[in-house]
PDB file of C-alpha atoms in Angstrom:
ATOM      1  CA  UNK A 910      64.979  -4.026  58.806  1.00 84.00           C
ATOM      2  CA  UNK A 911      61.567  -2.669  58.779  1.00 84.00           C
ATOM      3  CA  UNK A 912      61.230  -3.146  55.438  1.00 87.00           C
ATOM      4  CA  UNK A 913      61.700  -7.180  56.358  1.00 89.00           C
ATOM      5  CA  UNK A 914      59.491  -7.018  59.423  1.00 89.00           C
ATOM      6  CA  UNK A 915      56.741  -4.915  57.079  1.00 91.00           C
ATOM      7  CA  UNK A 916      56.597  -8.047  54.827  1.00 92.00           C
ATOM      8  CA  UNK A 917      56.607 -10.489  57.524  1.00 92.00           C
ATOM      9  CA  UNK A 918      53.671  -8.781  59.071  1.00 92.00           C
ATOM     10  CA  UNK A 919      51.794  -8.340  55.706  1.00 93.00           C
ATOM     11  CA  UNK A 920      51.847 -11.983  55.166  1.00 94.00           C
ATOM     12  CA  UNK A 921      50.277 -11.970  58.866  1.00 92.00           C
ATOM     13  CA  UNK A 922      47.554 -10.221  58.263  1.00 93.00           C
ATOM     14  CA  UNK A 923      46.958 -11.237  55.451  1.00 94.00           C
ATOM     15  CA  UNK A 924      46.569 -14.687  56.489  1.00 94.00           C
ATOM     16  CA  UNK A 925      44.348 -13.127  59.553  1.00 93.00           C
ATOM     17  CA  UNK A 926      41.962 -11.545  56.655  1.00 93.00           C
ATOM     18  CA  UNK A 927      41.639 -15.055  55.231  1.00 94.00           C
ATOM     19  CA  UNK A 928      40.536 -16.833  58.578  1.00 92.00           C
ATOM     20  CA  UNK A 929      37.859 -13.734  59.111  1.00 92.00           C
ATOM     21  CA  UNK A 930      36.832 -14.367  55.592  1.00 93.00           C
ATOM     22  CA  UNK A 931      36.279 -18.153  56.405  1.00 92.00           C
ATOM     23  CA  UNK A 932      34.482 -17.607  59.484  1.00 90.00           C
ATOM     24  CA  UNK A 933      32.545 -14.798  57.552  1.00 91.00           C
ATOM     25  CA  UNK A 934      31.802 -17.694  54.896  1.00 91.00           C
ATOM     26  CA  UNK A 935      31.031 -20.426  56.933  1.00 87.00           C
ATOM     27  CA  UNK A 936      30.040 -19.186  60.178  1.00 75.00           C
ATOM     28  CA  UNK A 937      26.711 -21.247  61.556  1.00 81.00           C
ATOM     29  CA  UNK A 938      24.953 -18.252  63.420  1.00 82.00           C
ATOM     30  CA  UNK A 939      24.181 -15.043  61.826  1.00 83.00           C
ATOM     31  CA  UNK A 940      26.383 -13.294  64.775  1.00 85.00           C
ATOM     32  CA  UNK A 941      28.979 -15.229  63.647  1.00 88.00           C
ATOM     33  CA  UNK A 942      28.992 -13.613  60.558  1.00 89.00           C
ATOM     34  CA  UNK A 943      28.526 -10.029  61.785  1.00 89.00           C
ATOM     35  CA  UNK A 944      31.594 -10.884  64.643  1.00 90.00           C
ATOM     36  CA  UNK A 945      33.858 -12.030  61.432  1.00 91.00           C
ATOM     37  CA  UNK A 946      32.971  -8.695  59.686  1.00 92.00           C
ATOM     38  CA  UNK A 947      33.697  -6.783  62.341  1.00 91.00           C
ATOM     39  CA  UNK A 948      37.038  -8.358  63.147  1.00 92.00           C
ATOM     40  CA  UNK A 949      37.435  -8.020  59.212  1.00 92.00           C
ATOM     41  CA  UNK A 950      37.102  -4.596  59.880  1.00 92.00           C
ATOM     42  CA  UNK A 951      39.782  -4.218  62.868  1.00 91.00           C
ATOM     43  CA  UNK A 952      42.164  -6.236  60.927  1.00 92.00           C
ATOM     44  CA  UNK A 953      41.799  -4.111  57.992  1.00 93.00           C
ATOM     45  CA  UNK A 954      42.701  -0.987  60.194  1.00 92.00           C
ATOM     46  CA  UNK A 955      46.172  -2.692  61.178  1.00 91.00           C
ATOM     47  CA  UNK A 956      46.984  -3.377  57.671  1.00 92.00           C
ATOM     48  CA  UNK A 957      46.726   0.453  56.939  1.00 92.00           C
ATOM     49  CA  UNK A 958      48.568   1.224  59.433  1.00 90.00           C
ATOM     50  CA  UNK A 959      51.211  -1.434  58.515  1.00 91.00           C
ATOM     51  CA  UNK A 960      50.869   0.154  54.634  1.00 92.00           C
ATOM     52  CA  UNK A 961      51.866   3.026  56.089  1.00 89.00           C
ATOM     53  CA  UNK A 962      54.742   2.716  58.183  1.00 88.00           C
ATOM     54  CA  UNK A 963      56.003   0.436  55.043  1.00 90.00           C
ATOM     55  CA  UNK A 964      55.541   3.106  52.911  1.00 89.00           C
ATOM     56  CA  UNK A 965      56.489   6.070  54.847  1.00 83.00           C
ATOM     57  CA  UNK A 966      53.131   7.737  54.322  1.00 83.00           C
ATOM     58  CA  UNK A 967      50.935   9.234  57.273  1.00 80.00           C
ATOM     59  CA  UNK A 968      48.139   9.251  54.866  1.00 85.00           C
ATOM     60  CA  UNK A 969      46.701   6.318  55.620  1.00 86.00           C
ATOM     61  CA  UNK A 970      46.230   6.992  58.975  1.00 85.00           C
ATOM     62  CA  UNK A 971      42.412   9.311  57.732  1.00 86.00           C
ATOM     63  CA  UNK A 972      41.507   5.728  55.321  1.00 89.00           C
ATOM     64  CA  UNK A 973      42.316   4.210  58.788  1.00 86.00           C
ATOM     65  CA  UNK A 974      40.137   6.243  60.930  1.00 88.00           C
ATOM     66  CA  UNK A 975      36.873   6.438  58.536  1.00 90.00           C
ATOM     67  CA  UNK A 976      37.250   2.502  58.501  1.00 90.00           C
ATOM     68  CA  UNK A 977      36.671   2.187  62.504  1.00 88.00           C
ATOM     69  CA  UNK A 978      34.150   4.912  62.254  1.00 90.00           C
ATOM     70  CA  UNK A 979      32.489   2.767  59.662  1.00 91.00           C
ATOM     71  CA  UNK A 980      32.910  -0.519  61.314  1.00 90.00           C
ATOM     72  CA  UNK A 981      31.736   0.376  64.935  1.00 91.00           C
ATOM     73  CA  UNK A 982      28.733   1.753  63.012  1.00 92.00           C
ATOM     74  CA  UNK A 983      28.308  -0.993  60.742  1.00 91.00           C
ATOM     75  CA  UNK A 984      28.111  -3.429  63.619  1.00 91.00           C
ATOM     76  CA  UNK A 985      26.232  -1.811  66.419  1.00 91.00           C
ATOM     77  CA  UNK A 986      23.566  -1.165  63.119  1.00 90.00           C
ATOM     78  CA  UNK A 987      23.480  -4.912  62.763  1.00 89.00           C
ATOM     79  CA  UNK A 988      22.764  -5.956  66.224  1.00 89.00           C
ATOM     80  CA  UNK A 989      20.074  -3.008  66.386  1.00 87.00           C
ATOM     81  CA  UNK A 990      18.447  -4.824  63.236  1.00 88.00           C
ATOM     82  CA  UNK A 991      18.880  -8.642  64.715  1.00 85.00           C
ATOM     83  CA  UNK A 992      17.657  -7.903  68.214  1.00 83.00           C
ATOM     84  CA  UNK A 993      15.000  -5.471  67.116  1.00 80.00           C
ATOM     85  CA  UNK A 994      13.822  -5.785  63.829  1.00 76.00           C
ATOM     86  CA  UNK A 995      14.324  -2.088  63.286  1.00 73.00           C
ATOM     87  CA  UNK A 996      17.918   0.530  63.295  1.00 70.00           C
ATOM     88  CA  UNK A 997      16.151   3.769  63.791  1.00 72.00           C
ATOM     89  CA  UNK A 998      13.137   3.604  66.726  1.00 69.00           C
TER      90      UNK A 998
ATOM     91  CA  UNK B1251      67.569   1.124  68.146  1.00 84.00           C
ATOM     92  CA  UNK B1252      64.427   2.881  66.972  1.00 84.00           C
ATOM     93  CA  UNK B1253      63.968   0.423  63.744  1.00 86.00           C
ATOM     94  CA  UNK B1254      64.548  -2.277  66.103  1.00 91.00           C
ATOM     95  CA  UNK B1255      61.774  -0.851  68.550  1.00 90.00           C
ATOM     96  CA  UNK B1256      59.656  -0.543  65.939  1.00 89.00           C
ATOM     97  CA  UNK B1257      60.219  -3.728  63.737  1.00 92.00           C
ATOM     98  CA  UNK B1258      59.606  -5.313  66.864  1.00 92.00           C
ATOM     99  CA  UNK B1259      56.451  -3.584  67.898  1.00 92.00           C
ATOM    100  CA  UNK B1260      55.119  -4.454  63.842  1.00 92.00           C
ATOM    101  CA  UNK B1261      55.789  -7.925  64.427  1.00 93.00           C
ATOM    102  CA  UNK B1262      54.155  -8.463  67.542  1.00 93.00           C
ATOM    103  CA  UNK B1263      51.019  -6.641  66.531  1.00 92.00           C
ATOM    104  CA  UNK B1264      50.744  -8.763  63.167  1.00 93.00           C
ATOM    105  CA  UNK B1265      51.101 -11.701  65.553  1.00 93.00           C
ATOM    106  CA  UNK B1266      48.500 -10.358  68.158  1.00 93.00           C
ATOM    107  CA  UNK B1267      46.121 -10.274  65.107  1.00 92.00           C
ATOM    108  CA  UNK B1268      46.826 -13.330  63.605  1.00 93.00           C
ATOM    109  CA  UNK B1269      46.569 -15.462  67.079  1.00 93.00           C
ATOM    110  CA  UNK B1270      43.110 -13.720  67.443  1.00 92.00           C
ATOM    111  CA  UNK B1271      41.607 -14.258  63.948  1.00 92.00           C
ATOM    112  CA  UNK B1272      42.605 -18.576  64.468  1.00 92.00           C
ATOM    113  CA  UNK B1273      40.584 -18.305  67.659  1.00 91.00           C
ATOM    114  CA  UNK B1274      38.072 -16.925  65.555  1.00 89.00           C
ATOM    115  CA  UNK B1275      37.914 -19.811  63.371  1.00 88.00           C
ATOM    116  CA  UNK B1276      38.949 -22.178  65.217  1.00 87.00           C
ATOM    117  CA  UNK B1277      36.909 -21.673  68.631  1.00 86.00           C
ATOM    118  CA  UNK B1278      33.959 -24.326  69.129  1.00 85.00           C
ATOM    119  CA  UNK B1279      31.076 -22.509  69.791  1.00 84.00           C
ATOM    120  CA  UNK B1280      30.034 -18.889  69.549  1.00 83.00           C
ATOM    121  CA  UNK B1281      30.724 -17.253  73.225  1.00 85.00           C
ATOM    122  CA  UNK B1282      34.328 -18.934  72.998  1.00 86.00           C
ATOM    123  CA  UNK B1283      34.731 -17.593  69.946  1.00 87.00           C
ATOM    124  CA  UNK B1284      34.035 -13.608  70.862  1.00 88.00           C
ATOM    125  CA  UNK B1285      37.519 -14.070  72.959  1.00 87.00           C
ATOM    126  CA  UNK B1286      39.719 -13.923  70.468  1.00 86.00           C
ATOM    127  CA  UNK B1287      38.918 -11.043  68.504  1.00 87.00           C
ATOM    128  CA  UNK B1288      37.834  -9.123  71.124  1.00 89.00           C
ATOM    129  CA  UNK B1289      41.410  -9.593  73.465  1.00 89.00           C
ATOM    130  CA  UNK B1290      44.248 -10.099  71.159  1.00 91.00           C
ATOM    131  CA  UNK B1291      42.920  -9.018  68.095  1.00 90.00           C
ATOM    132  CA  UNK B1292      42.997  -5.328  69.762  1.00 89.00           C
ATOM    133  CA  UNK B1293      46.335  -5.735  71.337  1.00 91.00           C
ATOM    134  CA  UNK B1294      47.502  -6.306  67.770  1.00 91.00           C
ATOM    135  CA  UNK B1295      46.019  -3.131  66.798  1.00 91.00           C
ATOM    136  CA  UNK B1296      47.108  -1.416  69.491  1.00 90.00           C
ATOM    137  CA  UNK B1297      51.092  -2.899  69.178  1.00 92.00           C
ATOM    138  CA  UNK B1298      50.298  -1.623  65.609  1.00 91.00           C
ATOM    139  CA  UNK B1299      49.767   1.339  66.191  1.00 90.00           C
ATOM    140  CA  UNK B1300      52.676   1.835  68.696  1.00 90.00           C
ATOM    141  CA  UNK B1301      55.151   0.687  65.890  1.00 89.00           C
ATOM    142  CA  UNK B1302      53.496   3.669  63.516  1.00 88.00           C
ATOM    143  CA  UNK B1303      53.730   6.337  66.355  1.00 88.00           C
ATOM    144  CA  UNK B1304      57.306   5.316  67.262  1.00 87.00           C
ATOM    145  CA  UNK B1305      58.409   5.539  63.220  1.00 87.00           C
ATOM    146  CA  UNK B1306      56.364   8.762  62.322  1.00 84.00           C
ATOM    147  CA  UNK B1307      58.139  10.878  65.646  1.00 83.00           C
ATOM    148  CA  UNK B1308      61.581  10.184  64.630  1.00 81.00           C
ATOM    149  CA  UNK B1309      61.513  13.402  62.473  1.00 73.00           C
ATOM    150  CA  UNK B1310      60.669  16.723  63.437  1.00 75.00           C
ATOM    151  CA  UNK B1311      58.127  16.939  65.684  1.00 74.00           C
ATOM    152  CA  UNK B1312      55.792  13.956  67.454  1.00 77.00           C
ATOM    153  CA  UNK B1313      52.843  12.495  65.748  1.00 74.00           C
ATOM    154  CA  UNK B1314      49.642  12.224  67.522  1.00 78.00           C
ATOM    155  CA  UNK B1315      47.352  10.597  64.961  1.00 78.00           C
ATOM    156  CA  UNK B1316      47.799   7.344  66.529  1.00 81.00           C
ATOM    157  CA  UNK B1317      46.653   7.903  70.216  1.00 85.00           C
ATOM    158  CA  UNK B1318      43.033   9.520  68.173  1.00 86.00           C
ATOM    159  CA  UNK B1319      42.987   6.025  67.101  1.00 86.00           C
ATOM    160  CA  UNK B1320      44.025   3.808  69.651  1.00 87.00           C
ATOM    161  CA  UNK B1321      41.393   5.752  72.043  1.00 88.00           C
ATOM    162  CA  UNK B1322      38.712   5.412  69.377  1.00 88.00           C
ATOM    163  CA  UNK B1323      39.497   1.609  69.123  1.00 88.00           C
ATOM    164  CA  UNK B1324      39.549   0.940  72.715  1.00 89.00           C
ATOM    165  CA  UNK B1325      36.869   2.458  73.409  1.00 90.00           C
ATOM    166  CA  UNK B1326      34.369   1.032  70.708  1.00 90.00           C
ATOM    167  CA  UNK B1327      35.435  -2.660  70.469  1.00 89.00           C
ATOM    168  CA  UNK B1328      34.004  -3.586  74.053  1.00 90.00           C
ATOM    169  CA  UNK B1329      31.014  -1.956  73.282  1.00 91.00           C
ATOM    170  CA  UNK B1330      30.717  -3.533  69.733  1.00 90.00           C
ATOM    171  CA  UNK B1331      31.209  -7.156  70.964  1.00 89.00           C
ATOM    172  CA  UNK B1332      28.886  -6.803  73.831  1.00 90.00           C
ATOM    173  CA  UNK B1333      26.446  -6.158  71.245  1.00 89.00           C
ATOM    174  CA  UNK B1334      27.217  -8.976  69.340  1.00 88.00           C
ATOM    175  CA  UNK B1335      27.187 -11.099  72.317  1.00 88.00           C
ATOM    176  CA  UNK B1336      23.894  -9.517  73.255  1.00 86.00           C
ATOM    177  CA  UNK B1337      22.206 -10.500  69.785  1.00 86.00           C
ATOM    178  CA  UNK B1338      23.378 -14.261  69.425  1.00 84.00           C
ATOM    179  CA  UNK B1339      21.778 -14.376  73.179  1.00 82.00           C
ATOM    180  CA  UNK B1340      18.320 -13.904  71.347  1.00 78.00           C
ATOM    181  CA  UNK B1341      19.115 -16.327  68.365  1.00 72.00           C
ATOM    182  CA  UNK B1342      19.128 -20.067  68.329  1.00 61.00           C
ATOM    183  CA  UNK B1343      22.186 -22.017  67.019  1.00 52.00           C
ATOM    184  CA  UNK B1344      24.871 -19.993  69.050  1.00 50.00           C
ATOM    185  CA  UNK B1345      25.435 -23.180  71.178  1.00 54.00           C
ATOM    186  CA  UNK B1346      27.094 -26.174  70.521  1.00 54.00           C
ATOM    187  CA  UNK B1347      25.336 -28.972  72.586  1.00 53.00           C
ATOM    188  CA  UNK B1348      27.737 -29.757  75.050  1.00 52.00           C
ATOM    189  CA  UNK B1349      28.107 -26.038  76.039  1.00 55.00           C
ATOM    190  CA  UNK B1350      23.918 -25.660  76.445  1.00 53.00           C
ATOM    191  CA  UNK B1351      23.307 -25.061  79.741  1.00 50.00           C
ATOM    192  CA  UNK B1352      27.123 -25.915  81.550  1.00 49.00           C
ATOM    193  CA  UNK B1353      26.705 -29.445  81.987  1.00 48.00           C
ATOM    194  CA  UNK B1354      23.513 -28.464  83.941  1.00 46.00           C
ATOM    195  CA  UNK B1355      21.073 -31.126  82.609  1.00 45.00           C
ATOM    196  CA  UNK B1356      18.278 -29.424  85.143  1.00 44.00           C
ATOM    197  CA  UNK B1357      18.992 -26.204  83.836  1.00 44.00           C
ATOM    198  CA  UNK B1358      17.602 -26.130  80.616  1.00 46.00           C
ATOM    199  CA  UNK B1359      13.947 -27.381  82.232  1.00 43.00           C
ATOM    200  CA  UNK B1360      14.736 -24.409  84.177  1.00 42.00           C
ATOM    201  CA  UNK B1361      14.616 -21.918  81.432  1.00 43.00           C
TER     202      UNK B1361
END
């Protein structure tokens, strides 16, 4: 029964990943873009999480982690650089 | 019962997520946009994660991984989409027309 619900959801999220990736692709502004990437980013935490309840590992829960270390870090960077011109002041 | 719990919680996460990445792309302008991601994207997440804690402390002992991220999560996405929303503030192009000013027509002499 998991195993079902695990590919139901992986064909979720996978279709999520695809909208971010058209919004990341298309998106007029530039904080459109950096919005999609960071919703890329959230998205791409669920799906480890999914991997590993699907595959009985908790190893992907450190992959997991790093990625919303990286991705709260990546973004708040981003806005630093559009609203100031500079990360580090 | 507990593969039912979590096969449920799975599924409702996954369709958390997938509700808030169609607002993403489908959302007129900017500022509408920032709802969907921000709300239900991170109710997926967190439904997600919920599912994975429920599976992992069947066996012995409970697993706490999940709560580290849930907290982290919960804590930076707020913070991360204010930001956002502060920076298209500054750019031009984060408006759609109709959505410029409210209906206000005085509003954007005003500014």
């Amino acid at each position: 029964m998991i195993d079902t619900a695990s590919r139901i959801a992986l064909v979720m999220m996978a279709i999520a990943l695809l909208l971010n990736l058209w919004r990341l692709l298309r998106g007029p502004a530039t904080a459109d873009r950096i919005f999609a990437l960071d919703t890329m980013y959230v998205n791409t935490l669920a799906l480890l999480v999914l991997l590993g309840v699907w595959r009985g590992s908790p190893l992907y829960f450190e992959a997991g982690l790093v990625i919303a270390m990286l991705g709260f870090v990546g973004t708040v960077a981003l806005c630093k650089f559009l609203l100031r011109g500079r990360i580090v002041e | 019962m507990v593969e039912i719990i979590v096969s449920f919680f799975l599924l409702a996460g996954a369709g958390f997520a997938l509700i808030g990445s169609i607002g993403l792309a489908r959302m007129p302008d900017f500022f509408t946009r920032l709802h969907g991601p921000t709300k239900a994207t991170t109710l997926g997440v967190g439904g997600m994660l919920i599912a994975s804690a429920t599976h992992f402390s069947t066996g012995p002992g409970t697993s706490l991984h999940e709560v580290l991220v849930t907290m982290f999560l919960f804590m930076t996405a707020p913070v991360s989409a204010h930001l956002v929303s502060k920076a298209a503030m500054h750019l031009d192009g984060s408006f759609t027309e109709e959505r410029r000013g409210g209906g206000d027509s005085t509003r954007e002499d005003a500014d």
